[in-house]
Amino acid sequence: MTFLSVFLVSIVVGYPIWDYFYMKKGNFSNKSRMYLTVIIPQWVIVAIFFAYWFLTKRSFVDLFYVDNPILSSHADRLKATGIGAIIALVIYALIFIFSKKIKQVFSKWMHSQIDTIRFMLPITLKERILFVIVAITAGFCEEVVFRSVMLYYFEHLPFELSIISLIIVLSLLFGIVHLYQGWKGVLGTAYVGGILLYVFLVTGNLWLCILLHFLIDVKFAFTSNQKSSIDSQEIAV
């Protein structure tokens, strides 16, 4: 557990520091290089963890599957909560469809969220292809670390957290490493992290979380980045 403690603390503390000095103050004129600085460290981190997992003779299957979903005694409550959330989303969707004002507010919020990461969005075909690799990397590496490894770690602490506390703590930790997106981005990614953790707790299948995470991120490879294109043209001029 000592290794895992150092490993996870280094990520939770190290990434926001790296974000501050690089993501906020770096030179992003070469986006291909920027994407590589995102891709390579994440795979190195996961490779180090996998080496530890192998050397301690733990099963890799346990990282991706749980025979009896975690906190199975709460499975019915989790499913009921999920059904309630789905019903709430359906009701909200119906209101959204028939309300122009809500559409405008939502659209404004979406644009503000995209603006926080616009500097990362690809423009050229090469950048879009590399961004797909970024999405694969984030989907796999972040789910292994922030869903599987952290859940394993918190399960083996000398004290037990309630299911709600567990979801809140792990989701906030996931949000904190996205500090470069600003506090709105932190809350947004924490929310998404909570949903992904919920999926893992209910299904016990990390591959489903990896797929969902990939789909959430890969859409930005096809998102219009007109503002950045204009900025690039102005710089070129």
PDB file of C-alpha atoms in Angstrom:
ATOM      1  CA  MET A   1       0.000   0.000   0.000  1.00  0.00           C
ATOM      2  CA  THR A   2       2.973   2.331   0.497  1.00  0.00           C
ATOM      3  CA  PHE A   3       3.735   2.250  -3.215  1.00  0.00           C
ATOM      4  CA  LEU A   4       0.097   2.907  -4.111  1.00  0.00           C
ATOM      5  CA  SER A   5      -0.065   5.809  -1.645  1.00  0.00           C
ATOM      6  CA  VAL A   6       3.001   7.477  -3.168  1.00  0.00           C
ATOM      7  CA  PHE A   7       1.824   6.590  -6.688  1.00  0.00           C
ATOM      8  CA  LEU A   8      -1.638   8.128  -6.310  1.00  0.00           C
ATOM      9  CA  VAL A   9      -0.528  11.181  -4.307  1.00  0.00           C
ATOM     10  CA  SER A  10       2.102  11.901  -6.967  1.00  0.00           C
ATOM     11  CA  ILE A  11      -0.603  11.875  -9.643  1.00  0.00           C
ATOM     12  CA  VAL A  12      -3.177  13.925  -7.736  1.00  0.00           C
ATOM     13  CA  VAL A  13      -0.595  16.524  -6.638  1.00  0.00           C
ATOM     14  CA  GLY A  14       1.773  16.324  -9.597  1.00  0.00           C
ATOM     15  CA  TYR A  15      -0.720  16.717 -12.418  1.00  0.00           C
ATOM     16  CA  PRO A  16      -2.227  20.053 -11.239  1.00  0.00           C
ATOM     17  CA  ILE A  17       1.314  21.412 -10.788  1.00  0.00           C
ATOM     18  CA  TRP A  18       2.244  20.225 -14.280  1.00  0.00           C
ATOM     19  CA  ASP A  19      -1.003  21.702 -15.606  1.00  0.00           C
ATOM     20  CA  TYR A  20      -0.166  25.059 -14.074  1.00  0.00           C
ATOM     21  CA  PHE A  21       3.362  25.318 -15.458  1.00  0.00           C
ATOM     22  CA  TYR A  22       2.757  23.670 -18.833  1.00  0.00           C
ATOM     23  CA  MET A  23      -0.907  23.607 -19.837  1.00  0.00           C
ATOM     24  CA  LYS A  24      -1.503  27.189 -18.696  1.00  0.00           C
ATOM     25  CA  LYS A  25       1.821  28.723 -19.677  1.00  0.00           C
ATOM     26  CA  GLY A  26       3.136  26.454 -22.404  1.00  0.00           C
ATOM     27  CA  ASN A  27       3.613  27.097 -26.103  1.00  0.00           C
ATOM     28  CA  PHE A  28       0.830  25.327 -28.020  1.00  0.00           C
ATOM     29  CA  SER A  29       1.769  26.395 -31.535  1.00  0.00           C
ATOM     30  CA  ASN A  30       2.885  22.794 -32.160  1.00  0.00           C
ATOM     31  CA  LYS A  31      -0.188  20.797 -31.144  1.00  0.00           C
ATOM     32  CA  SER A  32       1.280  17.496 -32.297  1.00  0.00           C
ATOM     33  CA  ARG A  33       4.048  17.898 -29.729  1.00  0.00           C
ATOM     34  CA  MET A  34       1.507  18.932 -27.109  1.00  0.00           C
ATOM     35  CA  TYR A  35      -0.527  15.776 -27.728  1.00  0.00           C
ATOM     36  CA  LEU A  36       2.590  13.636 -27.350  1.00  0.00           C
ATOM     37  CA  THR A  37       3.289  15.289 -23.983  1.00  0.00           C
ATOM     38  CA  VAL A  38      -0.188  14.149 -22.948  1.00  0.00           C
ATOM     39  CA  ILE A  39       0.012  10.644 -24.431  1.00  0.00           C
ATOM     40  CA  ILE A  40       3.499   9.509 -23.372  1.00  0.00           C
ATOM     41  CA  PRO A  41       3.394  10.383 -19.623  1.00  0.00           C
ATOM     42  CA  GLN A  42       0.037   8.639 -19.145  1.00  0.00           C
ATOM     43  CA  TRP A  43       1.250   5.388 -20.710  1.00  0.00           C
ATOM     44  CA  VAL A  44       4.487   5.585 -18.683  1.00  0.00           C
ATOM     45  CA  ILE A  45       2.478   6.011 -15.480  1.00  0.00           C
ATOM     46  CA  VAL A  46       0.244   3.043 -16.307  1.00  0.00           C
ATOM     47  CA  ALA A  47       3.277   0.950 -17.334  1.00  0.00           C
ATOM     48  CA  ILE A  48       4.899   1.639 -13.938  1.00  0.00           C
ATOM     49  CA  PHE A  49       1.717   0.614 -12.182  1.00  0.00           C
ATOM     50  CA  PHE A  50       1.351  -2.536 -14.300  1.00  0.00           C
ATOM     51  CA  ALA A  51       4.961  -3.476 -13.432  1.00  0.00           C
ATOM     52  CA  TYR A  52       4.129  -3.090  -9.732  1.00  0.00           C
ATOM     53  CA  TRP A  53       0.933  -5.092 -10.154  1.00  0.00           C
ATOM     54  CA  PHE A  54       2.838  -7.884 -11.946  1.00  0.00           C
ATOM     55  CA  LEU A  55       5.739  -7.967  -9.464  1.00  0.00           C
ATOM     56  CA  THR A  56       3.315  -8.235  -6.533  1.00  0.00           C
ATOM     57  CA  LYS A  57       1.666 -11.193  -8.314  1.00  0.00           C
ATOM     58  CA  ARG A  58      -1.781  -9.679  -8.517  1.00  0.00           C
ATOM     59  CA  SER A  59      -4.249 -10.675 -11.216  1.00  0.00           C
ATOM     60  CA  PHE A  60      -4.701  -8.235 -14.091  1.00  0.00           C
ATOM     61  CA  VAL A  61      -8.235  -9.564 -14.541  1.00  0.00           C
ATOM     62  CA  ASP A  62      -9.065  -8.054 -11.158  1.00  0.00           C
ATOM     63  CA  LEU A  63      -8.247  -4.604 -12.551  1.00  0.00           C
ATOM     64  CA  PHE A  64     -10.841  -4.795 -15.290  1.00  0.00           C
ATOM     65  CA  TYR A  65     -13.550  -7.059 -13.900  1.00  0.00           C
ATOM     66  CA  VAL A  66     -15.226  -7.586 -10.563  1.00  0.00           C
ATOM     67  CA  ASP A  67     -17.020 -10.919 -10.154  1.00  0.00           C
ATOM     68  CA  ASN A  68     -19.359  -9.426  -7.576  1.00  0.00           C
ATOM     69  CA  PRO A  69     -19.675  -5.690  -8.270  1.00  0.00           C
ATOM     70  CA  ILE A  70     -18.141  -3.547  -5.562  1.00  0.00           C
ATOM     71  CA  LEU A  71     -20.523  -2.753  -2.730  1.00  0.00           C
ATOM     72  CA  SER A  72     -22.899  -5.412  -4.097  1.00  0.00           C
ATOM     73  CA  SER A  73     -24.989  -5.087  -0.946  1.00  0.00           C
ATOM     74  CA  HIS A  74     -25.949  -1.661  -2.260  1.00  0.00           C
ATOM     75  CA  ALA A  75     -26.643  -2.889  -5.798  1.00  0.00           C
ATOM     76  CA  ASP A  76     -30.410  -2.425  -5.548  1.00  0.00           C
ATOM     77  CA  ARG A  77     -29.984   1.074  -4.174  1.00  0.00           C
ATOM     78  CA  LEU A  78     -27.498   1.922  -6.910  1.00  0.00           C
ATOM     79  CA  LYS A  79     -29.819   0.638  -9.618  1.00  0.00           C
ATOM     80  CA  ALA A  80     -32.751   2.528  -8.147  1.00  0.00           C
ATOM     81  CA  THR A  81     -30.640   5.690  -8.056  1.00  0.00           C
ATOM     82  CA  GLY A  82     -29.653   5.135 -11.673  1.00  0.00           C
ATOM     83  CA  ILE A  83     -33.249   4.625 -12.773  1.00  0.00           C
ATOM     84  CA  GLY A  84     -34.231   7.795 -10.931  1.00  0.00           C
ATOM     85  CA  ALA A  85     -31.419   9.710 -12.645  1.00  0.00           C
ATOM     86  CA  ILE A  86     -32.511   8.409 -16.056  1.00  0.00           C
ATOM     87  CA  ILE A  87     -36.119   9.450 -15.443  1.00  0.00           C
ATOM     88  CA  ALA A  88     -34.917  12.891 -14.350  1.00  0.00           C
ATOM     89  CA  LEU A  89     -32.818  13.193 -17.519  1.00  0.00           C
ATOM     90  CA  VAL A  90     -35.787  12.199 -19.689  1.00  0.00           C
ATOM     91  CA  ILE A  91     -37.960  14.841 -18.034  1.00  0.00           C
ATOM     92  CA  TYR A  92     -35.197  17.422 -18.431  1.00  0.00           C
ATOM     93  CA  ALA A  93     -34.740  16.406 -22.091  1.00  0.00           C
ATOM     94  CA  LEU A  94     -38.441  16.963 -22.771  1.00  0.00           C
ATOM     95  CA  ILE A  95     -38.289  20.377 -21.124  1.00  0.00           C
ATOM     96  CA  PHE A  96     -35.117  21.144 -23.085  1.00  0.00           C
ATOM     97  CA  ILE A  97     -36.739  20.208 -26.404  1.00  0.00           C
ATOM     98  CA  PHE A  98     -39.667  22.560 -25.870  1.00  0.00           C
ATOM     99  CA  SER A  99     -37.839  25.437 -24.199  1.00  0.00           C
ATOM    100  CA  LYS A 100     -35.820  27.871 -26.322  1.00  0.00           C
ATOM    101  CA  LYS A 101     -34.508  29.668 -23.247  1.00  0.00           C
ATOM    102  CA  ILE A 102     -33.065  26.471 -21.783  1.00  0.00           C
ATOM    103  CA  LYS A 103     -31.497  25.692 -25.171  1.00  0.00           C
ATOM    104  CA  GLN A 104     -29.834  29.092 -25.202  1.00  0.00           C
ATOM    105  CA  VAL A 105     -28.527  28.724 -21.644  1.00  0.00           C
ATOM    106  CA  PHE A 106     -27.245  25.202 -22.363  1.00  0.00           C
ATOM    107  CA  SER A 107     -25.621  26.307 -25.620  1.00  0.00           C
ATOM    108  CA  LYS A 108     -23.886  29.201 -23.847  1.00  0.00           C
ATOM    109  CA  TRP A 109     -22.652  26.846 -21.126  1.00  0.00           C
ATOM    110  CA  MET A 110     -21.350  24.353 -23.699  1.00  0.00           C
ATOM    111  CA  HIS A 111     -19.441  27.086 -25.542  1.00  0.00           C
ATOM    112  CA  SER A 112     -17.896  28.295 -22.270  1.00  0.00           C
ATOM    113  CA  GLN A 113     -16.803  24.731 -21.491  1.00  0.00           C
ATOM    114  CA  ILE A 114     -15.262  24.276 -24.928  1.00  0.00           C
ATOM    115  CA  ASP A 115     -13.494  27.643 -24.635  1.00  0.00           C
ATOM    116  CA  THR A 116     -11.568  26.359 -21.594  1.00  0.00           C
ATOM    117  CA  ILE A 117     -10.007  23.589 -23.700  1.00  0.00           C
ATOM    118  CA  ARG A 118     -10.092  25.258 -27.112  1.00  0.00           C
ATOM    119  CA  PHE A 119      -6.314  25.646 -27.066  1.00  0.00           C
ATOM    120  CA  MET A 120      -6.097  21.845 -27.075  1.00  0.00           C
ATOM    121  CA  LEU A 121      -8.548  21.157 -29.888  1.00  0.00           C
ATOM    122  CA  PRO A 122      -7.136  19.947 -33.210  1.00  0.00           C
ATOM    123  CA  ILE A 123      -7.356  21.832 -36.483  1.00  0.00           C
ATOM    124  CA  THR A 124      -5.507  19.849 -39.148  1.00  0.00           C
ATOM    125  CA  LEU A 125      -6.161  16.240 -40.166  1.00  0.00           C
ATOM    126  CA  LYS A 126      -2.881  15.120 -38.563  1.00  0.00           C
ATOM    127  CA  GLU A 127      -3.849  16.804 -35.297  1.00  0.00           C
ATOM    128  CA  ARG A 128      -7.292  15.193 -35.367  1.00  0.00           C
ATOM    129  CA  ILE A 129      -5.761  11.731 -35.838  1.00  0.00           C
ATOM    130  CA  LEU A 130      -3.385  12.349 -32.938  1.00  0.00           C
ATOM    131  CA  PHE A 131      -6.282  13.590 -30.827  1.00  0.00           C
ATOM    132  CA  VAL A 132      -8.048  10.258 -31.379  1.00  0.00           C
ATOM    133  CA  ILE A 133      -4.951   8.642 -29.836  1.00  0.00           C
ATOM    134  CA  VAL A 134      -5.213  11.145 -26.970  1.00  0.00           C
ATOM    135  CA  ALA A 135      -8.826  10.007 -26.447  1.00  0.00           C
ATOM    136  CA  ILE A 136      -7.768   6.335 -26.449  1.00  0.00           C
ATOM    137  CA  THR A 137      -4.982   7.128 -23.996  1.00  0.00           C
ATOM    138  CA  ALA A 138      -7.229   9.093 -21.637  1.00  0.00           C
ATOM    139  CA  GLY A 139      -9.987   6.503 -21.858  1.00  0.00           C
ATOM    140  CA  PHE A 140      -7.712   3.619 -20.932  1.00  0.00           C
ATOM    141  CA  CYS A 141      -5.115   5.168 -18.638  1.00  0.00           C
ATOM    142  CA  GLU A 142      -7.404   7.450 -16.639  1.00  0.00           C
ATOM    143  CA  GLU A 143      -9.981   4.718 -16.090  1.00  0.00           C
ATOM    144  CA  VAL A 144      -7.328   2.301 -14.866  1.00  0.00           C
ATOM    145  CA  VAL A 145      -5.948   4.887 -12.436  1.00  0.00           C
ATOM    146  CA  PHE A 146      -9.022   6.829 -11.313  1.00  0.00           C
ATOM    147  CA  ARG A 147     -11.627   4.096 -11.336  1.00  0.00           C
ATOM    148  CA  SER A 148      -9.907   0.743 -10.829  1.00  0.00           C
ATOM    149  CA  VAL A 149      -6.718   1.565  -8.889  1.00  0.00           C
ATOM    150  CA  MET A 150      -8.238   4.261  -6.689  1.00  0.00           C
ATOM    151  CA  LEU A 151     -11.238   2.117  -5.892  1.00  0.00           C
ATOM    152  CA  TYR A 152      -8.911  -0.743  -4.951  1.00  0.00           C
ATOM    153  CA  TYR A 153      -6.841   1.626  -2.803  1.00  0.00           C
ATOM    154  CA  PHE A 154      -9.770   3.133  -0.903  1.00  0.00           C
ATOM    155  CA  GLU A 155     -11.249  -0.326  -0.370  1.00  0.00           C
ATOM    156  CA  HIS A 156      -8.079  -1.406   1.433  1.00  0.00           C
ATOM    157  CA  LEU A 157      -7.772   1.581   3.760  1.00  0.00           C
ATOM    158  CA  PRO A 158      -8.140   0.864   7.505  1.00  0.00           C
ATOM    159  CA  PHE A 159     -11.462   2.748   7.509  1.00  0.00           C
ATOM    160  CA  GLU A 160     -14.554   2.356   5.364  1.00  0.00           C
ATOM    161  CA  LEU A 161     -16.204   5.122   3.372  1.00  0.00           C
ATOM    162  CA  SER A 162     -19.902   5.154   2.593  1.00  0.00           C
ATOM    163  CA  ILE A 163     -20.862   4.677  -1.039  1.00  0.00           C
ATOM    164  CA  ILE A 164     -21.777   8.360  -1.422  1.00  0.00           C
ATOM    165  CA  SER A 165     -18.519   9.504   0.202  1.00  0.00           C
ATOM    166  CA  LEU A 166     -16.564   7.135  -2.025  1.00  0.00           C
ATOM    167  CA  ILE A 167     -18.124   8.509  -5.204  1.00  0.00           C
ATOM    168  CA  ILE A 168     -17.644  12.137  -4.074  1.00  0.00           C
ATOM    169  CA  VAL A 169     -13.992  11.699  -3.041  1.00  0.00           C
ATOM    170  CA  LEU A 170     -12.910   9.766  -6.132  1.00  0.00           C
ATOM    171  CA  SER A 171     -14.829  12.098  -8.446  1.00  0.00           C
ATOM    172  CA  LEU A 172     -13.247  15.205  -6.912  1.00  0.00           C
ATOM    173  CA  LEU A 173      -9.778  13.688  -7.219  1.00  0.00           C
ATOM    174  CA  PHE A 174     -10.502  13.042 -10.886  1.00  0.00           C
ATOM    175  CA  GLY A 175     -11.703  16.619 -11.301  1.00  0.00           C
ATOM    176  CA  ILE A 176      -8.647  18.112  -9.591  1.00  0.00           C
ATOM    177  CA  VAL A 177      -6.229  16.664 -12.157  1.00  0.00           C
ATOM    178  CA  HIS A 178      -8.162  18.632 -14.801  1.00  0.00           C
ATOM    179  CA  LEU A 179      -7.492  21.925 -13.042  1.00  0.00           C
ATOM    180  CA  TYR A 180      -6.129  23.430 -16.260  1.00  0.00           C
ATOM    181  CA  GLN A 181      -9.766  23.641 -17.431  1.00  0.00           C
ATOM    182  CA  GLY A 182     -10.617  26.012 -14.589  1.00  0.00           C
ATOM    183  CA  TRP A 183     -12.985  25.348 -11.696  1.00  0.00           C
ATOM    184  CA  LYS A 184     -15.944  24.857 -14.002  1.00  0.00           C
ATOM    185  CA  GLY A 185     -13.928  22.203 -15.795  1.00  0.00           C
ATOM    186  CA  VAL A 186     -13.001  20.592 -12.491  1.00  0.00           C
ATOM    187  CA  LEU A 187     -16.663  20.334 -11.489  1.00  0.00           C
ATOM    188  CA  GLY A 188     -17.644  19.110 -14.951  1.00  0.00           C
ATOM    189  CA  THR A 189     -15.013  16.363 -15.075  1.00  0.00           C
ATOM    190  CA  ALA A 190     -15.754  15.424 -11.458  1.00  0.00           C
ATOM    191  CA  TYR A 191     -19.396  14.957 -12.458  1.00  0.00           C
ATOM    192  CA  VAL A 192     -18.423  12.771 -15.424  1.00  0.00           C
ATOM    193  CA  GLY A 193     -16.022  10.855 -13.176  1.00  0.00           C
ATOM    194  CA  GLY A 194     -18.863  10.213 -10.757  1.00  0.00           C
ATOM    195  CA  ILE A 195     -21.009   8.774 -13.540  1.00  0.00           C
ATOM    196  CA  LEU A 196     -18.191   6.518 -14.741  1.00  0.00           C
ATOM    197  CA  LEU A 197     -17.524   5.334 -11.205  1.00  0.00           C
ATOM    198  CA  TYR A 198     -21.229   4.620 -10.814  1.00  0.00           C
ATOM    199  CA  VAL A 199     -21.115   2.481 -13.977  1.00  0.00           C
ATOM    200  CA  PHE A 200     -18.123   0.577 -12.605  1.00  0.00           C
ATOM    201  CA  LEU A 201     -19.747   0.039  -9.209  1.00  0.00           C
ATOM    202  CA  VAL A 202     -22.914  -1.334 -10.793  1.00  0.00           C
ATOM    203  CA  THR A 203     -21.484  -3.405 -13.648  1.00  0.00           C
ATOM    204  CA  GLY A 204     -18.059  -4.333 -12.304  1.00  0.00           C
ATOM    205  CA  ASN A 205     -16.765  -3.925 -15.876  1.00  0.00           C
ATOM    206  CA  LEU A 206     -13.984  -1.377 -16.375  1.00  0.00           C
ATOM    207  CA  TRP A 207     -13.942  -1.895 -20.156  1.00  0.00           C
ATOM    208  CA  LEU A 208     -17.390  -0.325 -20.367  1.00  0.00           C
ATOM    209  CA  CYS A 209     -16.078   2.730 -18.504  1.00  0.00           C
ATOM    210  CA  ILE A 210     -13.063   2.869 -20.832  1.00  0.00           C
ATOM    211  CA  LEU A 211     -15.347   2.826 -23.873  1.00  0.00           C
ATOM    212  CA  LEU A 212     -17.618   5.548 -22.454  1.00  0.00           C
ATOM    213  CA  HIS A 213     -14.624   7.714 -21.514  1.00  0.00           C
ATOM    214  CA  PHE A 214     -13.182   7.317 -25.014  1.00  0.00           C
ATOM    215  CA  LEU A 215     -16.488   8.294 -26.638  1.00  0.00           C
ATOM    216  CA  ILE A 216     -16.769  11.375 -24.422  1.00  0.00           C
ATOM    217  CA  ASP A 217     -13.282  12.579 -25.401  1.00  0.00           C
ATOM    218  CA  VAL A 218     -13.077  11.508 -29.039  1.00  0.00           C
ATOM    219  CA  LYS A 219     -15.920  13.830 -30.081  1.00  0.00           C
ATOM    220  CA  PHE A 220     -13.472  16.738 -29.704  1.00  0.00           C
ATOM    221  CA  ALA A 221     -11.412  15.280 -32.546  1.00  0.00           C
ATOM    222  CA  PHE A 222     -14.331  16.194 -34.812  1.00  0.00           C
ATOM    223  CA  THR A 223     -15.348  19.427 -33.067  1.00  0.00           C
ATOM    224  CA  SER A 224     -15.062  22.598 -35.104  1.00  0.00           C
ATOM    225  CA  ASN A 225     -12.247  24.763 -33.825  1.00  0.00           C
ATOM    226  CA  GLN A 226     -12.942  27.810 -35.961  1.00  0.00           C
ATOM    227  CA  LYS A 227     -11.859  30.263 -33.293  1.00  0.00           C
ATOM    228  CA  SER A 228      -8.447  28.648 -33.010  1.00  0.00           C
ATOM    229  CA  SER A 229      -8.171  28.595 -36.808  1.00  0.00           C
ATOM    230  CA  ILE A 230      -8.819  32.324 -36.908  1.00  0.00           C
ATOM    231  CA  ASP A 231      -6.310  32.881 -34.111  1.00  0.00           C
ATOM    232  CA  SER A 232      -3.713  30.851 -36.036  1.00  0.00           C
ATOM    233  CA  GLN A 233      -4.342  32.911 -39.163  1.00  0.00           C
ATOM    234  CA  GLU A 234      -3.948  36.143 -37.203  1.00  0.00           C
ATOM    235  CA  ILE A 235      -0.669  34.886 -35.745  1.00  0.00           C
ATOM    236  CA  ALA A 236       0.521  33.879 -39.205  1.00  0.00           C
ATOM    237  CA  VAL A 237      -0.326  37.313 -40.542  1.00  0.00           C
TER     238      VAL A 237
END
